Amino acid sequence: MRGISRVHRYLGTRLLWDAAWVALALFICSSLRHGLFKSTAMDLGFFDQALYLISRGQTPIISFWGHHVLGGHGDYSLYLLAGFYHLWPDVHWLLAIQALALALGGVMVAALARQQGIHPTTARGLALAFWCYPLVFNVNLFDFHPEVMAVPTLLAAIWLARRGGTLLGFTGLLLFVLGCKAVLSLTVAAMGLWLLLFEKRPRYGGAALGLGSVWFVLVTQVVIPRFRPDGVEALFRYDYLGGSLGEILLNLVRQPQLFWGKLFSGESFVYVGLVLLPIVWGLSWRQLAPFLGLLPTLGLNLLAEHPLQRTLEHQYGVPLLPFLFVAVVDTLAAKGGLWRRLGNRGMMIWSLTALLVLGNPNKLLRGFEGLETWHATREAIALVPAEAAVLTDNYLAPHLTHRQTLLLLGHPSPLPIDLERPEYVVLNSRYPWRATEELARGLVLHFLQDPQFEVQYQRYEVFVFRRRQ
């Protein structure tokens, strides 16, 4: 009780209530999207199936991907979440954890602000600015991604390092971060350099640099290849830089023009502008040292041939958040930046405007277009037995992942369609996943004529086909 009272005095009761309401609002939004059948196999169904299998003591091989979950990003933190699925296997655990992590991100921004001597009212305003950062809203709507859990954890690690807390606690926080996604090893290493060179905290900086560097080598050269023989999957986005991680690193020295041309392109400047625009009021060139921690993520996003990595709508920019807001906190602590003229009210108006302009509610709003088939889709899914092998599309998959065998109609699954494996086929041909729309409607015609299958359910162009015994 004394500890809770101390937190109340340090951060203020209003901020904690704000965080609770933010977590609830984010959870409702993501749950509503899922309930409207607009969440997807990649990535909500991916992690939901992994946790379900782990909680049942089974090998977490993602059936529509073809590999062990650790072969993706080495995200061992998922094993820590499996306990929730032991209590009750439900995908809403993931949505709740993600919403809570984003809410705690704002709390930790306020804690860092109070640590730097910033007034409680302004610290609360910084938390609200964090929650209004467009990526926070957008990534919450885009399924589930473990790296979101790293945001408050990294902020807590920075707070602990600045406070001079225990190295053991700091190390524990970083170990959790490293287990959220392999690429965060570069973020942790870069954070270590920042703590060493600019914060003058050699113990913490050395620990972060060492842990990040060692895990980067282990996860890319040992862990991921062990569970996915083809190696790191995301490397295909950097094919023009080299055919392997080693070749890419070598070309950094031998052919630097490959990198500079991409880094300094017009598209890259637009992306950097989008990242900075929501918080430009809180930046000063004198307090940009924390940006050292975001350089790996920023560089990877700029160099990727995957355009989704250069938006504020997807998870790829999530590791930028802690260091963007540490820089903002340091600027306000030094009474610098545009904030001196705007004040707290101007800061909030700017942040809310950025959210309205750059937020993407379409991921939620598009769900209402299929309301006419909502009840039929629920009825269809309820007909599928718990352990049956199912073929479906990207939209319906997250509602059918609590089984060992779930198959997708092509994209985004890399596996070919195998019509001999499924015992059940569930399709909504009126509102299918757009990338496989023609395929879904073609398969409905196929199964209507296939003597091996019978129609178990048909309503509003929602079908359940069952393999005949």
Coordinates of C-alpha atoms in Angstrom, one line a residue:
M1 CA 0.0 0.0 0.0
R2 CA 2.9 2.4 0.8
G3 CA 4.3 1.7 -2.7
I4 CA 1.0 2.5 -4.4
S5 CA 0.7 5.7 -2.3
R6 CA 4.2 6.7 -3.4
V7 CA 3.2 6.2 -7.1
H8 CA 0.1 8.3 -6.6
R9 CA 2.1 11.2 -5.1
Y10 CA 4.8 10.9 -7.8
L11 CA 2.5 10.7 -10.9
G12 CA -0.8 12.0 -9.7
T13 CA -4.2 10.2 -9.4
R14 CA -5.5 11.9 -12.5
L15 CA -2.8 10.5 -14.7
L16 CA -3.4 6.9 -13.4
W17 CA -7.1 7.3 -14.2
D18 CA -6.2 8.6 -17.6
A19 CA -4.1 5.6 -18.3
A20 CA -6.9 3.2 -17.2
W21 CA -9.3 5.0 -19.5
V22 CA -6.8 4.9 -22.4
A23 CA -6.2 1.2 -21.9
L24 CA -9.9 0.5 -21.8
A25 CA -10.6 2.6 -25.0
L26 CA -7.8 1.0 -26.9
F27 CA -9.0 -2.5 -25.9
I28 CA -12.5 -1.7 -26.9
C29 CA -11.4 -0.5 -30.3
S30 CA -9.2 -3.5 -31.1
S31 CA -11.8 -5.9 -29.7
L32 CA -14.5 -4.3 -31.8
R33 CA -12.4 -4.7 -35.0
H34 CA -11.8 -8.3 -34.1
G35 CA -15.4 -8.9 -33.4
L36 CA -16.4 -7.4 -36.8
F37 CA -14.1 -10.0 -38.5
K38 CA -11.5 -7.5 -39.6
S39 CA -8.5 -8.7 -37.6
T40 CA -6.2 -11.0 -39.6
A41 CA -4.2 -14.2 -39.5
M42 CA -1.0 -12.1 -39.9
D43 CA -0.5 -11.3 -37.2
L44 CA -3.2 -11.8 -34.6
G45 CA -4.0 -15.3 -35.6
F46 CA -0.3 -16.1 -35.9
F47 CA 0.4 -15.3 -32.2
D48 CA -2.9 -16.6 -31.0
Q49 CA -2.3 -20.0 -32.4
A50 CA 1.3 -20.0 -31.0
L51 CA 0.1 -19.2 -27.5
Y52 CA -2.8 -21.7 -27.7
L53 CA -0.4 -24.5 -28.6
I54 CA 2.2 -23.5 -26.0
S55 CA -0.4 -23.4 -23.3
R56 CA -1.4 -26.9 -24.3
G57 CA 2.1 -28.2 -24.1
Q58 CA 2.3 -28.6 -27.9
T59 CA 4.9 -27.5 -30.4
P60 CA 4.0 -24.0 -31.5
I61 CA 4.3 -24.5 -35.3
I62 CA 2.2 -22.0 -37.1
S63 CA 0.3 -24.2 -39.5
F64 CA -0.4 -21.5 -42.1
W65 CA 3.3 -20.4 -42.0
G66 CA 5.0 -23.8 -41.7
H67 CA 7.5 -23.0 -39.0
H68 CA 8.0 -22.9 -35.2
V69 CA 7.0 -19.4 -33.9
L70 CA 10.6 -18.8 -32.7
G71 CA 11.7 -19.0 -36.4
G72 CA 10.0 -15.7 -37.0
H73 CA 11.6 -13.2 -34.7
G74 CA 12.9 -15.2 -31.8
D75 CA 10.2 -13.7 -29.6
Y76 CA 10.6 -15.9 -26.5
S77 CA 8.5 -13.4 -24.5
L78 CA 5.5 -15.3 -25.9
Y79 CA 6.2 -18.1 -23.5
L80 CA 5.7 -15.7 -20.6
L81 CA 2.2 -14.9 -21.9
A82 CA 1.1 -18.5 -22.2
G83 CA 0.1 -18.5 -18.6
F84 CA -2.9 -16.4 -19.5
Y85 CA -4.0 -19.0 -22.0
H86 CA -3.7 -21.7 -19.3
L87 CA -6.3 -19.7 -17.4
W88 CA -8.6 -19.2 -20.4
P89 CA -7.6 -19.5 -24.0
D90 CA -8.9 -16.3 -25.6
V91 CA -7.4 -14.0 -28.2
H92 CA -8.6 -11.0 -26.1
W93 CA -5.7 -11.5 -23.8
L94 CA -3.4 -10.3 -26.5
L95 CA -5.5 -7.3 -27.3
A96 CA -5.7 -6.4 -23.6
I97 CA -2.0 -6.8 -23.1
Q98 CA -1.3 -4.6 -26.1
A99 CA -3.7 -1.9 -24.9
L100 CA -2.2 -2.0 -21.4
A101 CA 1.4 -1.8 -22.8
L102 CA 0.5 1.3 -24.8
A103 CA -1.3 2.9 -21.8
L104 CA 1.8 2.2 -19.6
G105 CA 4.0 3.8 -22.2
G106 CA 2.3 7.1 -21.4
V107 CA 2.7 6.5 -17.7
M108 CA 6.4 5.9 -18.1
V109 CA 6.8 9.1 -20.2
A110 CA 5.3 11.0 -17.4
A111 CA 7.5 9.2 -14.9
L112 CA 10.6 10.2 -16.9
A113 CA 9.3 13.8 -17.0
R114 CA 8.8 13.9 -13.2
Q115 CA 12.3 12.4 -12.8
Q116 CA 13.7 15.4 -14.8
G117 CA 11.9 17.9 -12.5
I118 CA 9.0 18.7 -14.9
H119 CA 5.8 20.0 -13.3
P120 CA 3.1 17.3 -12.8
T121 CA 0.7 19.1 -15.1
T122 CA 3.2 19.2 -17.9
A123 CA 4.2 15.6 -17.2
R124 CA 0.5 14.5 -17.6
G125 CA 0.4 16.5 -20.8
L126 CA 3.3 14.6 -22.1
A127 CA 1.6 11.3 -21.3
L128 CA -1.5 12.5 -23.2
A129 CA 0.8 13.6 -26.1
F130 CA 2.2 10.0 -26.2
W131 CA -1.2 8.5 -26.3
C132 CA -2.2 10.9 -29.1
Y133 CA 0.9 10.0 -31.2
P134 CA -0.8 8.5 -34.3
L135 CA 1.3 5.3 -34.3
V136 CA -0.1 4.4 -30.8
F137 CA -3.7 4.4 -32.1
N138 CA -2.9 2.8 -35.4
V139 CA -0.8 -0.1 -34.2
N140 CA -3.4 -0.9 -31.5
L141 CA -5.9 -1.5 -34.3
F142 CA -3.5 -3.6 -36.3
D143 CA -3.8 -7.0 -34.6
F144 CA -1.1 -7.8 -32.0
H145 CA 2.7 -7.4 -32.1
P146 CA 5.0 -8.4 -29.2
E147 CA 7.3 -5.4 -29.8
V148 CA 4.5 -3.1 -28.4
M149 CA 5.3 -4.6 -25.0
A150 CA 8.9 -3.4 -25.3
V151 CA 7.8 0.3 -25.4
P152 CA 7.0 0.8 -21.7
T153 CA 9.8 -1.7 -20.8
L154 CA 12.4 0.3 -22.6
L155 CA 11.1 3.5 -21.0
A156 CA 11.2 1.8 -17.6
A157 CA 14.8 0.7 -18.2
I158 CA 15.8 4.3 -19.1
W159 CA 14.1 5.6 -16.0
L160 CA 15.9 3.0 -13.9
A161 CA 19.3 3.8 -15.4
R162 CA 18.8 7.5 -14.8
R163 CA 17.7 6.8 -11.3
G164 CA 20.8 4.6 -10.6
G165 CA 18.6 1.6 -9.8
T166 CA 19.7 -2.0 -9.6
L167 CA 21.7 -3.4 -12.5
L168 CA 19.9 -6.7 -12.0
G169 CA 16.5 -5.0 -12.5
F170 CA 17.8 -3.1 -15.5
T171 CA 19.1 -6.3 -17.1
G172 CA 15.8 -8.1 -16.4
L173 CA 13.9 -5.4 -18.3
L174 CA 16.3 -5.7 -21.2
L175 CA 16.0 -9.4 -21.4
F176 CA 12.2 -9.1 -21.7
V177 CA 12.7 -6.5 -24.5
L178 CA 15.0 -8.8 -26.4
G179 CA 12.4 -11.5 -26.2
C180 CA 9.8 -9.3 -27.9
K181 CA 11.5 -9.2 -31.3
A182 CA 14.9 -10.1 -32.7
V183 CA 15.5 -6.7 -34.3
L184 CA 15.2 -5.1 -30.9
S185 CA 18.7 -6.4 -30.1
L186 CA 20.0 -3.5 -32.3
T187 CA 17.8 -1.1 -30.4
V188 CA 19.1 -2.3 -27.1
A189 CA 22.7 -2.1 -28.3
A190 CA 22.2 1.4 -29.6
M191 CA 20.6 2.4 -26.3
G192 CA 23.7 1.1 -24.6
L193 CA 25.9 3.4 -26.7
W194 CA 23.7 6.4 -25.8
L195 CA 23.9 5.6 -22.1
L196 CA 27.6 5.2 -22.4
L197 CA 28.5 8.2 -24.5
F198 CA 25.8 10.8 -23.5
E199 CA 24.3 9.7 -20.2
K200 CA 27.7 8.8 -18.7
R201 CA 26.3 5.6 -17.1
P202 CA 28.9 3.0 -18.0
R203 CA 27.4 0.1 -16.1
Y204 CA 24.0 0.3 -17.7
G205 CA 25.4 1.3 -21.1
G206 CA 27.8 -1.6 -21.1
A207 CA 25.1 -4.1 -20.1
A208 CA 22.7 -2.9 -22.8
L209 CA 25.5 -2.8 -25.5
G210 CA 26.7 -6.3 -24.5
L211 CA 23.3 -7.9 -24.2
G212 CA 22.0 -6.4 -27.5
S213 CA 25.1 -7.3 -29.4
V214 CA 25.3 -10.9 -28.1
W215 CA 21.6 -11.5 -28.7
F216 CA 21.8 -10.1 -32.2
V217 CA 24.4 -12.7 -33.2
L218 CA 22.7 -15.6 -31.4
V219 CA 19.2 -14.9 -32.7
T220 CA 20.2 -14.3 -36.3
Q221 CA 22.9 -17.0 -36.5
V222 CA 21.6 -19.7 -34.2
V223 CA 18.0 -19.4 -32.9
I224 CA 16.1 -18.3 -36.0
P225 CA 18.0 -20.7 -38.4
R226 CA 17.3 -23.5 -35.9
F227 CA 13.6 -23.1 -36.1
R228 CA 13.4 -21.7 -39.7
P229 CA 16.2 -23.3 -41.9
D230 CA 15.9 -20.5 -44.5
G231 CA 17.2 -18.0 -41.9
V232 CA 15.9 -14.5 -41.1
E233 CA 12.7 -14.0 -43.2
A234 CA 12.7 -10.2 -43.3
L235 CA 16.0 -10.2 -45.3
F236 CA 14.0 -10.4 -48.6
R237 CA 13.1 -6.8 -48.0
Y238 CA 16.8 -5.9 -48.4
D239 CA 17.6 -8.1 -51.4
Y240 CA 19.2 -5.2 -53.3
L241 CA 21.8 -4.8 -50.5
G242 CA 22.9 -8.4 -50.5
G243 CA 21.7 -12.0 -50.4
S244 CA 22.6 -12.7 -46.7
L245 CA 23.1 -10.7 -43.5
G246 CA 26.9 -11.1 -43.9
E247 CA 26.8 -9.9 -47.5
I248 CA 24.7 -6.9 -46.5
L249 CA 27.2 -5.9 -43.8
L250 CA 30.1 -6.4 -46.2
N251 CA 28.4 -4.2 -48.8
L252 CA 28.0 -1.5 -46.2
V253 CA 31.8 -1.0 -46.7
R254 CA 32.2 -2.1 -50.3
Q255 CA 29.2 -0.5 -51.9
P256 CA 28.0 2.3 -49.6
Q257 CA 26.2 4.0 -52.5
L258 CA 23.5 1.3 -52.3
F259 CA 22.7 2.5 -48.8
W260 CA 23.1 6.3 -49.2
G261 CA 20.9 6.4 -52.3
K262 CA 18.0 4.9 -50.3
L263 CA 18.6 6.8 -47.1
F264 CA 18.6 10.2 -48.7
S265 CA 15.7 9.7 -51.1
G266 CA 12.6 11.9 -51.2
E267 CA 10.5 9.0 -49.8
S268 CA 12.9 8.8 -46.8
F269 CA 12.6 12.5 -46.1
V270 CA 8.8 12.2 -46.2
Y271 CA 8.9 9.3 -43.7
V272 CA 11.2 11.1 -41.3
G273 CA 8.9 14.2 -41.5
L274 CA 5.9 12.0 -40.6
V275 CA 7.7 10.6 -37.6
L276 CA 8.8 14.0 -36.3
L277 CA 5.7 16.1 -37.1
P278 CA 3.5 15.0 -34.2
I279 CA 6.2 15.9 -31.6
V280 CA 8.1 18.7 -33.4
W281 CA 7.0 21.1 -30.7
G282 CA 9.0 19.2 -28.2
L283 CA 12.4 18.8 -30.0
S284 CA 15.6 20.8 -29.8
W285 CA 18.8 20.1 -31.6
R286 CA 20.6 20.3 -28.2
Q287 CA 18.5 17.4 -26.8
L288 CA 18.7 14.9 -29.7
A289 CA 21.2 12.5 -28.1
P290 CA 18.4 9.9 -27.3
F291 CA 17.8 9.6 -31.0
L292 CA 20.9 7.4 -31.1
G293 CA 18.6 4.6 -29.7
L294 CA 16.2 4.9 -32.6
L295 CA 18.7 4.9 -35.4
P296 CA 18.7 1.1 -36.1
T297 CA 14.9 1.1 -36.5
L298 CA 14.9 4.2 -38.5
G299 CA 17.7 2.9 -40.8
L300 CA 16.0 -0.4 -41.3
N301 CA 12.7 1.2 -42.2
L302 CA 14.3 3.6 -44.6
L303 CA 16.3 0.9 -46.4
A304 CA 13.5 -1.6 -46.7
E305 CA 11.8 -2.2 -50.0
H306 CA 8.6 -2.8 -48.1
P307 CA 6.7 0.5 -48.2
L308 CA 4.6 -0.4 -45.2
Q309 CA 7.7 0.1 -43.1
R310 CA 7.6 3.8 -43.9
T311 CA 4.2 4.6 -42.5
L312 CA 2.7 5.5 -39.1
E313 CA 0.1 2.7 -39.5
H314 CA 2.1 -0.4 -38.9
Q315 CA 4.2 -2.0 -36.2
Y316 CA 7.6 -1.3 -37.8
G317 CA 7.9 2.1 -36.2
V318 CA 7.1 1.0 -32.7
P319 CA 10.7 0.9 -31.4
L320 CA 11.0 4.6 -32.3
L321 CA 8.5 5.7 -29.7
P322 CA 10.6 5.4 -26.5
F323 CA 13.5 7.5 -27.8
L324 CA 11.3 10.1 -29.5
F325 CA 9.6 10.8 -26.2
V326 CA 12.8 10.7 -24.1
A327 CA 14.1 13.5 -26.4
V328 CA 10.9 15.4 -25.9
V329 CA 11.2 15.0 -22.1
D330 CA 14.7 16.3 -22.2
T331 CA 13.8 19.2 -24.3
L332 CA 11.0 20.3 -22.0
A333 CA 13.2 19.8 -19.0
A334 CA 15.7 22.2 -20.5
K335 CA 12.7 24.5 -21.4
G336 CA 13.5 24.4 -25.1
G337 CA 11.7 23.8 -28.3
L338 CA 8.5 25.3 -29.5
W339 CA 6.8 24.2 -26.3
R340 CA 8.1 27.4 -24.7
R341 CA 5.7 29.4 -26.9
L342 CA 2.9 26.9 -27.2
G343 CA 2.6 25.9 -23.6
N344 CA 0.7 22.8 -22.4
R345 CA -2.5 23.8 -24.2
G346 CA -0.7 24.3 -27.5
M347 CA 1.0 21.0 -27.0
M348 CA -2.3 19.2 -26.6
I349 CA -3.9 21.0 -29.6
W350 CA -0.9 20.0 -31.8
S351 CA -1.0 16.4 -30.6
L352 CA -4.7 16.0 -31.1
T353 CA -4.5 17.5 -34.5
A354 CA -1.7 15.1 -35.5
L355 CA -3.9 12.2 -34.3
L356 CA -6.9 13.4 -36.3
V357 CA -4.8 13.9 -39.4
L358 CA -2.5 10.9 -39.3
G359 CA -4.6 8.4 -37.3
N360 CA -6.2 5.7 -39.4
P361 CA -9.6 4.7 -38.1
N362 CA -10.4 2.9 -41.3
K363 CA -9.1 -0.4 -39.9
L364 CA -12.0 -0.2 -37.5
L365 CA -14.7 1.6 -39.7
R366 CA -14.3 -0.9 -42.6
G367 CA -15.6 -3.6 -40.2
F368 CA -19.1 -2.1 -40.3
E369 CA -19.4 -2.7 -44.1
G370 CA -20.0 -6.4 -43.5
L371 CA -22.6 -6.2 -40.7
E372 CA -25.2 -8.0 -42.8
T373 CA -23.2 -11.2 -42.7
W374 CA -22.0 -10.8 -39.1
H375 CA -24.5 -13.2 -37.5
A376 CA -24.2 -15.7 -40.3
T377 CA -20.4 -15.7 -39.9
R378 CA -20.6 -16.3 -36.2
E379 CA -23.0 -19.2 -36.8
A380 CA -20.7 -20.7 -39.4
I381 CA -17.6 -20.6 -37.2
A382 CA -19.5 -22.1 -34.3
L383 CA -20.2 -25.2 -36.4
V384 CA -16.5 -26.1 -36.8
P385 CA -15.4 -28.8 -34.3
A386 CA -12.5 -27.7 -32.0
E387 CA -9.8 -29.9 -33.4
A388 CA -10.8 -30.1 -37.1
A389 CA -8.4 -29.0 -39.8
V390 CA -9.9 -25.8 -41.4
L391 CA -9.3 -23.9 -44.6
T392 CA -10.4 -20.2 -44.5
D393 CA -9.2 -16.7 -45.4
N394 CA -7.1 -14.1 -43.6
Y395 CA -10.2 -12.3 -42.0
L396 CA -11.8 -15.4 -40.5
A397 CA -8.6 -17.1 -39.4
P398 CA -8.1 -15.4 -36.0
H399 CA -11.5 -16.9 -35.0
L400 CA -10.3 -20.4 -35.8
T401 CA -6.7 -20.6 -34.6
H402 CA -7.2 -22.7 -31.5
R403 CA -6.2 -25.9 -33.3
Q404 CA -3.1 -27.4 -34.8
T405 CA -4.1 -27.2 -38.4
L406 CA -5.5 -24.0 -39.9
L407 CA -4.8 -23.3 -43.6
L408 CA -5.1 -20.0 -45.5
L409 CA -6.2 -19.2 -49.0
G410 CA -2.8 -18.0 -50.3
H411 CA -1.8 -14.5 -49.3
P412 CA -0.5 -13.8 -46.7
S413 CA 0.4 -17.5 -46.2
P414 CA 3.6 -18.5 -48.0
L415 CA 2.3 -22.1 -48.3
P416 CA 0.6 -23.5 -51.4
I417 CA -3.1 -24.3 -51.0
D418 CA -3.6 -28.0 -50.2
L419 CA -7.3 -29.0 -50.8
E420 CA -6.6 -32.5 -49.5
R421 CA -5.9 -31.5 -45.9
P422 CA -8.9 -29.6 -44.6
E423 CA -11.8 -31.3 -43.0
Y424 CA -13.8 -28.1 -43.0
V425 CA -13.8 -25.0 -45.2
V426 CA -15.3 -21.7 -44.0
L427 CA -15.7 -18.8 -46.4
N428 CA -17.5 -15.5 -46.6
S429 CA -17.7 -14.9 -50.3
R430 CA -19.7 -11.7 -49.9
Y431 CA -17.0 -10.0 -47.8
P432 CA -13.8 -12.0 -48.3
W433 CA -10.2 -10.9 -47.7
R434 CA -9.6 -8.6 -50.6
A435 CA -6.2 -10.0 -51.7
T436 CA -7.9 -13.4 -52.2
E437 CA -11.3 -12.3 -53.2
E438 CA -11.5 -14.0 -56.6
L439 CA -9.9 -17.1 -55.2
A440 CA -12.4 -17.4 -52.4
R441 CA -15.4 -17.1 -54.7
G442 CA -13.8 -19.6 -57.1
L443 CA -13.3 -22.1 -54.3
V444 CA -16.9 -21.8 -53.2
L445 CA -17.9 -22.9 -56.7
H446 CA -15.3 -25.7 -56.5
F447 CA -16.5 -27.1 -53.2
L448 CA -20.2 -26.8 -54.3
Q449 CA -19.3 -29.3 -57.1
D450 CA -16.7 -31.4 -55.2
P451 CA -18.3 -34.8 -54.2
Q452 CA -15.8 -35.1 -51.3
F453 CA -17.5 -32.2 -49.6
E454 CA -21.0 -31.3 -48.5
V455 CA -22.6 -27.9 -47.6
Q456 CA -23.2 -27.9 -43.9
Y457 CA -24.2 -24.2 -43.7
Q458 CA -25.1 -21.5 -46.3
R459 CA -26.5 -18.1 -45.5
Y460 CA -25.8 -14.6 -47.0
E461 CA -23.0 -16.2 -49.1
V462 CA -21.3 -17.5 -45.9
F463 CA -20.5 -21.2 -46.4
V464 CA -19.3 -24.1 -44.3
F465 CA -18.2 -27.1 -46.3
R466 CA -17.6 -30.4 -44.5
R467 CA -15.6 -33.3 -45.9
R468 CA -17.8 -36.4 -46.3
Q469 CA -17.0 -39.3 -44.1

